[in-house]
Short mmCIF file of C-alpha atoms and ligand atoms in Angstrom, two decimals:
data_model
loop_
_atom_site.label_atom_id
_atom_site.label_comp_id
_atom_site.label_asym_id
_atom_site.label_seq_id
_atom_site.Cartn_x
_atom_site.Cartn_y
_atom_site.Cartn_z
CA MET K 188 -23.72 4.72 12.32
CA SER K 189 -21.28 4.60 15.19
CA ILE K 190 -18.87 1.94 15.94
CA THR K 191 -19.34 0.05 19.19
CA PRO K 192 -16.88 -0.25 21.86
CA SER K 193 -16.58 -4.14 21.31
CA MET K 194 -16.07 -3.72 17.52
CA ARG K 195 -13.26 -1.29 18.25
CA GLN K 196 -11.64 -3.44 20.75
CA LEU K 197 -11.81 -6.30 18.23
CA ILE K 198 -10.12 -4.33 15.47
CA GLN K 199 -7.34 -3.23 17.99
CA ALA K 200 -6.88 -6.73 19.16
CA LEU K 201 -6.71 -8.47 15.84
CA PRO K 202 -3.06 -9.09 14.50
CA LYS K 203 -3.03 -7.73 10.95
CA ALA K 204 -1.09 -7.99 7.74
CA GLU K 205 -0.31 -4.88 5.61
CA LEU K 206 0.04 -5.60 2.00
CA HIS K 207 -0.48 -2.29 0.47
CA LEU K 208 1.73 0.33 2.04
CA HIS K 209 3.93 2.79 0.14
CA ILE K 210 6.69 3.59 2.65
CA GLU K 211 6.94 7.24 1.01
CA GLY K 212 3.18 7.55 1.85
CA SER K 213 3.99 7.04 5.58
CA LEU K 214 6.22 10.16 5.80
CA GLU K 215 4.49 12.10 8.41
CA PRO K 216 4.70 16.07 8.40
CA GLU K 217 7.00 16.14 11.51
CA LEU K 218 9.56 14.06 9.84
CA MET K 219 9.11 15.83 6.65
CA PHE K 220 10.13 19.17 8.35
CA ARG K 221 12.96 17.66 10.37
CA LEU K 222 14.46 16.12 7.20
CA ALA K 223 13.84 19.40 5.23
CA LYS K 224 15.84 21.18 7.67
CA LYS K 225 18.60 18.75 8.06
CA ASN K 226 19.09 18.21 4.32
CA ASN K 227 18.50 21.91 3.49
CA VAL K 228 15.51 21.08 1.07
CA ALA K 229 12.94 23.62 0.46
CA ILE K 230 9.33 22.56 0.97
CA PRO K 231 6.21 24.80 0.28
CA TYR K 232 4.95 24.84 3.84
CA ASP K 233 5.66 27.02 6.78
CA THR K 234 3.92 24.90 9.59
CA ILE K 235 2.47 21.43 10.19
CA GLU K 236 -0.97 23.15 9.88
CA ASP K 237 -0.06 24.21 6.33
CA VAL K 238 0.93 20.68 5.22
CA ARG K 239 -2.20 19.30 6.67
CA ARG K 240 -4.35 21.91 4.90
CA ALA K 241 -2.54 20.96 1.58
CA TYR K 242 -3.78 17.32 1.93
CA ASN K 243 -7.10 18.02 0.32
CA PHE K 244 -7.22 15.89 -2.94
CA ASN K 245 -9.80 15.63 -5.67
CA ASN K 246 -8.25 12.61 -7.56
CA LEU K 247 -5.11 10.41 -7.74
CA GLN K 248 -2.87 13.02 -9.64
CA SER K 249 -3.54 15.81 -7.08
CA PHE K 250 -2.33 13.47 -4.27
CA LEU K 251 0.79 12.26 -6.46
CA ASP K 252 1.96 15.89 -7.01
CA ILE K 253 2.34 16.55 -3.37
CA TYR K 254 3.34 13.05 -2.59
CA TYR K 255 6.36 13.30 -4.83
CA ALA K 256 7.19 16.78 -3.60
CA GLY K 257 7.29 15.59 0.01
CA ALA K 258 9.60 12.66 -1.04
CA ASN K 259 12.24 15.35 -1.97
CA VAL K 260 13.27 15.55 1.58
CA LEU K 261 14.60 11.91 1.58
CA GLN K 262 18.12 11.88 0.82
CA THR K 263 20.39 9.57 2.76
CA GLN K 264 20.18 6.02 3.83
CA ASP K 265 19.59 7.14 7.47
CA ASP K 266 16.63 9.11 6.30
CA PHE K 267 15.17 6.08 4.88
CA TYR K 268 15.85 4.28 8.10
CA ASP K 269 14.15 6.85 9.97
CA LEU K 270 11.26 6.84 7.70
CA THR K 271 10.83 3.05 7.98
CA TRP K 272 11.25 2.97 11.71
CA ALA K 273 8.59 5.41 12.16
CA TYR K 274 6.23 3.36 10.15
CA ILE K 275 7.23 0.22 12.25
CA GLU K 276 6.04 2.33 15.43
CA LYS K 277 2.75 2.62 13.58
CA CYS K 278 2.75 -1.09 13.03
CA ARG K 279 3.06 -1.55 16.79
CA GLU K 280 0.20 0.80 17.62
CA ASN K 281 -1.97 -0.98 14.76
CA ASN K 282 -1.12 -4.56 15.79
CA ILE K 283 0.48 -5.14 12.30
CA VAL K 284 2.58 -8.20 12.85
CA HIS K 285 3.43 -8.76 9.04
CA THR K 286 4.04 -6.04 6.49
CA GLU K 287 4.90 -5.94 2.82
CA ILE K 288 5.92 -2.63 1.79
CA PHE K 289 6.18 -0.81 -1.35
CA PHE K 290 8.95 1.73 -2.23
CA ASP K 291 9.28 3.78 -5.49
CA PRO K 292 13.10 3.66 -6.35
CA GLN K 293 12.74 5.90 -9.33
CA THR K 294 11.32 8.75 -7.20
CA HIS K 295 14.81 8.83 -5.69
CA THR K 296 17.33 7.71 -8.12
CA GLU K 297 15.96 10.36 -10.57
CA ARG K 298 17.15 12.88 -7.89
CA GLY K 299 20.53 11.35 -7.60
CA VAL K 300 19.90 9.37 -4.44
CA PRO K 301 21.68 5.93 -4.72
CA PHE K 302 19.40 2.83 -5.05
CA SER K 303 21.71 1.23 -2.31
CA ALA K 304 20.72 4.12 0.11
CA VAL K 305 17.12 3.62 -0.53
CA ILE K 306 17.08 -0.20 -0.10
CA GLY K 307 19.79 -0.19 2.50
CA GLY K 308 17.85 2.17 4.92
CA ILE K 309 14.59 0.30 4.41
CA LYS K 310 16.21 -3.03 4.93
CA ALA K 311 18.00 -2.08 8.05
CA ALA K 312 14.82 -0.91 9.78
CA LEU K 313 12.81 -3.81 8.84
CA ASP K 314 15.64 -6.17 10.31
CA ASP K 315 15.38 -4.27 13.48
CA ALA K 316 11.60 -4.56 13.37
CA ARG K 317 12.04 -8.24 13.09
CA SER K 318 14.66 -8.77 15.82
CA GLN K 319 13.11 -6.17 18.14
CA HIS K 320 9.58 -6.52 17.83
CA GLY K 321 9.22 -9.97 15.75
CA ILE K 322 7.50 -8.21 13.01
CA THR K 323 7.98 -10.09 9.63
CA SER K 324 8.21 -8.11 6.50
CA CYS K 325 9.16 -8.04 2.57
CA ILE K 326 9.82 -5.35 0.28
CA ILE K 327 8.12 -4.83 -3.23
CA MET K 328 9.67 -2.47 -5.68
CA CYS K 329 7.16 -0.65 -7.82
CA PHE K 330 7.85 0.93 -11.14
CA LEU K 331 6.36 4.38 -11.85
CA ARG K 332 3.71 3.87 -14.71
CA HIS K 333 3.94 7.38 -15.82
CA LEU K 334 7.52 6.74 -16.89
CA SER K 335 8.61 4.54 -19.73
CA GLU K 336 8.99 0.81 -19.83
CA ALA K 337 12.52 1.31 -20.72
CA ASP K 338 13.08 3.33 -17.41
CA ALA K 339 11.27 0.41 -15.55
CA PHE K 340 13.95 -2.04 -17.32
CA ALA K 341 16.80 -0.02 -16.03
CA THR K 342 15.33 -0.01 -12.64
CA LEU K 343 14.92 -3.76 -12.72
CA GLU K 344 18.53 -4.06 -13.73
CA GLU K 345 19.57 -1.74 -10.67
CA ALA K 346 17.57 -3.89 -8.31
CA LEU K 347 19.31 -7.19 -9.51
CA PRO K 348 22.10 -6.87 -6.89
CA TYR K 349 19.41 -6.65 -4.09
CA LYS K 350 17.31 -9.26 -5.45
CA ASP K 351 17.50 -11.32 -2.23
CA ASP K 352 16.03 -8.37 -0.27
CA ILE K 353 13.15 -7.59 -2.71
CA ILE K 354 10.35 -10.10 -3.09
CA GLY K 355 8.36 -8.59 -5.93
CA VAL K 356 7.66 -5.91 -8.23
CA GLY K 357 4.62 -3.66 -8.51
CA LEU K 358 3.19 -0.90 -10.64
CA ASP K 359 2.00 2.47 -9.35
CA SER K 360 1.66 6.27 -9.91
CA SER K 361 -0.66 7.93 -12.51
CA GLU K 362 -2.95 5.09 -13.60
CA VAL K 363 -5.22 6.43 -16.48
CA GLY K 364 -3.36 6.59 -19.70
CA ASN K 365 -0.73 4.26 -18.33
CA PRO K 366 -2.28 0.79 -18.77
CA PRO K 367 -0.59 -2.51 -17.80
CA SER K 368 -0.01 -3.46 -21.47
CA LYS K 369 2.74 -0.66 -21.28
CA PHE K 370 4.83 -2.80 -18.87
CA ALA K 371 4.25 -6.34 -20.34
CA GLY K 372 7.88 -6.82 -21.16
CA VAL K 373 9.43 -5.71 -17.85
CA PHE K 374 6.87 -7.77 -15.81
CA LYS K 375 7.80 -10.85 -18.04
CA ALA K 376 11.49 -10.22 -17.13
CA ALA K 377 10.76 -9.66 -13.73
CA ALA K 378 9.00 -12.98 -13.63
CA ALA K 379 11.93 -14.81 -15.12
CA HIS K 380 14.13 -13.44 -12.20
CA GLY K 381 11.70 -14.84 -9.84
CA PHE K 382 10.01 -11.75 -8.66
CA LYS K 383 6.50 -12.08 -7.36
CA LEU K 384 4.19 -9.59 -9.32
CA VAL K 385 1.44 -7.12 -8.18
CA ALA K 386 0.05 -3.99 -9.84
CA HIS K 387 -2.39 -1.29 -9.18
CA ALA K 388 -5.34 -1.74 -11.42
CA GLY K 389 -8.89 -0.53 -11.34
CA GLU K 390 -8.22 2.21 -8.90
CA GLU K 391 -9.32 5.19 -10.94
CA ALA K 392 -9.13 3.57 -14.42
CA ASP K 393 -11.68 1.15 -15.58
CA PHE K 394 -12.06 -2.64 -15.04
CA SER K 395 -10.14 -3.17 -18.41
CA TYR K 396 -6.92 -2.30 -16.63
CA ILE K 397 -7.51 -5.13 -14.34
CA ASN K 398 -8.19 -7.65 -16.88
CA GLU K 399 -5.00 -6.46 -18.75
CA ALA K 400 -2.99 -6.79 -15.59
CA LEU K 401 -4.28 -10.43 -15.20
CA ASP K 402 -3.81 -11.33 -18.90
CA LEU K 403 -0.55 -9.44 -19.71
CA LEU K 404 1.19 -9.03 -16.55
CA ASN K 405 0.29 -12.29 -14.82
CA ILE K 406 0.15 -10.67 -11.42
CA HIS K 407 -0.33 -12.48 -8.17
CA ARG K 408 -2.49 -9.62 -6.45
CA ILE K 409 -4.28 -6.61 -7.63
CA ASP K 410 -3.88 -3.45 -5.76
CA HIS K 411 -7.15 -1.65 -5.30
CA GLY K 412 -9.24 -3.28 -8.02
CA VAL K 413 -12.50 -1.73 -6.67
CA GLN K 414 -13.70 -0.89 -10.40
CA SER K 415 -14.04 -4.68 -10.85
CA ILE K 416 -17.63 -4.44 -9.73
CA HIS K 417 -18.63 -2.96 -13.03
CA SER K 418 -17.87 -6.32 -14.82
CA ASP K 419 -19.64 -9.47 -14.08
CA ALA K 420 -17.21 -11.66 -16.13
CA LEU K 421 -14.33 -10.25 -14.27
CA MET K 422 -16.16 -10.60 -10.80
CA LEU K 423 -16.58 -14.39 -11.56
CA ARG K 424 -13.03 -14.75 -12.72
CA LEU K 425 -11.72 -13.05 -9.55
CA LYS K 426 -13.79 -15.12 -7.58
CA ASP K 427 -13.04 -18.40 -9.17
CA ASN K 428 -9.23 -17.95 -8.58
CA GLN K 429 -9.54 -16.15 -5.35
CA MET K 430 -7.24 -13.35 -6.63
CA PRO K 431 -6.38 -11.01 -3.82
CA LEU K 432 -7.59 -7.38 -4.06
CA THR K 433 -5.66 -5.36 -1.45
CA VAL K 434 -8.36 -2.54 -0.95
CA CYS K 435 -7.55 1.00 0.72
CA PRO K 436 -10.76 2.41 1.96
CA ASN K 437 -9.38 5.69 3.28
CA SER K 438 -7.39 6.32 0.13
CA ASN K 439 -10.43 5.68 -2.12
CA ILE K 440 -12.35 8.18 -0.11
CA GLU K 441 -9.53 10.78 0.13
CA LEU K 442 -8.78 10.48 -3.67
CA CYS K 443 -12.69 10.69 -4.49
CA VAL K 444 -12.83 7.14 -6.07
CA PHE K 445 -16.01 7.05 -4.00
CA ASP K 446 -18.03 10.14 -3.11
CA HIS K 447 -18.67 9.11 0.46
CA TYR K 448 -17.81 6.23 2.70
CA SER K 449 -21.37 4.88 2.73
CA GLU K 450 -20.85 4.40 -1.18
CA HIS K 451 -17.65 2.25 -0.80
CA ASN K 452 -18.29 -1.17 -2.48
CA ILE K 453 -16.06 -3.38 -0.13
CA LYS K 454 -19.13 -5.04 1.43
CA GLU K 455 -20.49 -6.04 -2.07
CA LEU K 456 -17.06 -7.30 -3.03
CA LEU K 457 -16.71 -9.32 0.11
CA SER K 458 -20.20 -10.74 -0.05
CA TYR K 459 -19.86 -11.89 -3.64
CA GLY K 460 -17.10 -13.96 -2.29
CA LEU K 461 -13.90 -12.08 -3.51
CA ASN K 462 -10.51 -12.24 -1.63
CA VAL K 463 -10.58 -8.77 -0.27
CA SER K 464 -8.37 -7.27 2.29
CA VAL K 465 -8.01 -3.90 3.99
CA HIS K 466 -4.77 -1.81 3.73
CA SER K 467 -3.80 1.86 4.32
CA ASP K 468 -2.00 2.83 1.05
CA ASP K 469 -0.40 6.32 2.15
CA PRO K 470 -1.56 6.59 5.56
CA ALA K 471 0.37 9.98 6.43
CA TYR K 472 -1.63 11.68 3.58
CA PHE K 473 -4.97 9.71 3.99
CA LYS K 474 -5.74 10.48 7.51
CA GLY K 475 -4.88 7.29 9.34
CA TYR K 476 -3.32 4.02 9.56
CA MET K 477 -4.59 0.41 9.29
CA ASN K 478 -7.07 0.50 12.41
CA GLN K 479 -8.33 3.80 11.19
CA ASN K 480 -9.35 2.32 7.92
CA PHE K 481 -11.26 -0.40 9.81
CA PHE K 482 -12.88 2.13 12.37
CA ASN K 483 -14.06 4.32 9.28
CA LEU K 484 -15.58 1.27 7.44
CA CYS K 485 -17.40 0.27 10.59
CA GLU K 486 -18.72 3.98 11.16
CA HIS K 487 -20.22 4.13 7.67
CA LEU K 488 -20.94 0.62 6.51
CA PRO K 489 -22.97 -2.00 8.41
CA MET K 490 -19.76 -4.07 8.93
CA THR K 491 -20.27 -7.29 11.14
CA GLU K 492 -17.60 -8.77 13.23
CA GLU K 493 -17.59 -11.80 10.95
CA GLU K 494 -16.73 -9.56 7.93
CA VAL K 495 -13.98 -7.90 9.77
CA ILE K 496 -12.33 -11.06 10.82
CA THR K 497 -12.67 -12.26 7.21
CA LEU K 498 -10.86 -9.05 5.82
CA VAL K 499 -8.12 -9.50 8.34
CA LYS K 500 -7.83 -13.26 7.72
CA ASN K 501 -7.68 -12.56 3.91
CA GLY K 502 -4.77 -10.22 4.59
CA PHE K 503 -2.69 -13.20 5.97
CA ARG K 504 -4.05 -15.50 3.21
CA SER K 505 -2.88 -13.25 0.47
CA ALA K 506 0.65 -12.52 1.85
CA PHE K 507 3.86 -13.60 0.38
CA ILE K 508 4.66 -15.94 3.21
CA ASP K 509 4.85 -19.76 3.41
CA ASP K 510 1.86 -21.86 4.29
CA ALA K 511 3.24 -22.63 7.86
CA ALA K 512 3.64 -18.97 8.63
CA LYS K 513 0.10 -18.33 7.26
CA ALA K 514 -1.35 -21.04 9.46
CA GLN K 515 0.35 -19.43 12.40
CA TYR K 516 -0.90 -16.08 11.82
CA LEU K 517 -4.56 -17.41 11.09
CA ALA K 518 -4.45 -19.04 14.45
CA GLN K 519 -3.37 -15.90 16.04
CA VAL K 520 -6.27 -14.03 14.55
CA ASP K 521 -8.60 -16.79 15.68
CA ALA K 522 -7.21 -16.60 19.15
CA ALA K 523 -7.64 -12.85 19.29
CA ALA K 524 -11.04 -13.02 17.95
CA ALA K 525 -12.13 -15.58 20.67
N1 HPA Q 21 -2.22 4.79 -6.68
C1 HPA Q 21 -1.15 4.96 -7.26
N2 HPA Q 21 0.03 5.25 -7.12
C2 HPA Q 21 0.32 5.45 -5.82
C3 HPA Q 21 -0.61 5.50 -4.83
C4 HPA Q 21 -1.94 5.06 -5.16
O1 HPA Q 21 -2.94 5.02 -4.44
N3 HPA Q 21 0.11 5.70 -3.75
C5 HPA Q 21 1.32 5.97 -3.90
N4 HPA Q 21 1.54 5.70 -5.29
ZN1 ZN Q 22 -1.12 2.21 -3.66
#
């Protein structure tokens, strides 16, 4: 299949909401090299080409090992500003007008980088994005699920002084063997503090992790969730309450969740009536940003313009913004589609 020029134009023209983006996963090799040199951090690559060759994954863990190694070059508040600002430039290229970004504080505080430097750099760049480009945003702090719940509780405590800058908490990293139940206590505590709740579930692990995330963590959105297709009862539940699924097609292909793009189940999820939207996860590692995810979907699946528009609208419907802002963004989508 090949993507038509009019579909390509539509995808480019639609304003979009990014709801599943790990800011550390937007670290492009060029910036990695620059920061490695500036901060005197050793990286296991000699050239940009070496880096790109290393981005060849066979599952989630093979990616995470390289992703965490890359994050070591991020040391100062300015580094986090530069990282986030580079991502904002990608937002402009991709017509992303609202972005809700994940960060992994434990990846940095474990190395002695202060929490304040991480959140301070990200926040300053997002403030500039709003004032200079009108891009709206919020920040979601993820707990690393390969670490203990006690570590997550300590991270939650550390985040409290920055509560006004962090809209929600999430759960990421190595999924299989680290089920949602491990974090039921800390999610309950986060909810009591007023944080919104999201969790990666049903990316690599089976659909029972999605049920657990709904039952035990009381999440407002599911990140990935593509394994839900293996349970009729869960599909019905997700449809009935229009639970958002932030699906990341390029990520699923690069991490071998599906063997080939043509096997991705997003069309099935959508036609069943689930609230599915498309996002980019770790775009520097997964060969492309938001628009590239849509282009690839259209190259490999018989996507209709209507489906593309629905996926884009669902992104705004599922965003952590008020109803007036949603209505405004949805009207912008309609205008661009027309
Ligand atoms: N899954 C889990 N953890 C992650 C991912 C992902 O796709 N990206 C960054 N951390
Ligand atoms: Zn993710």
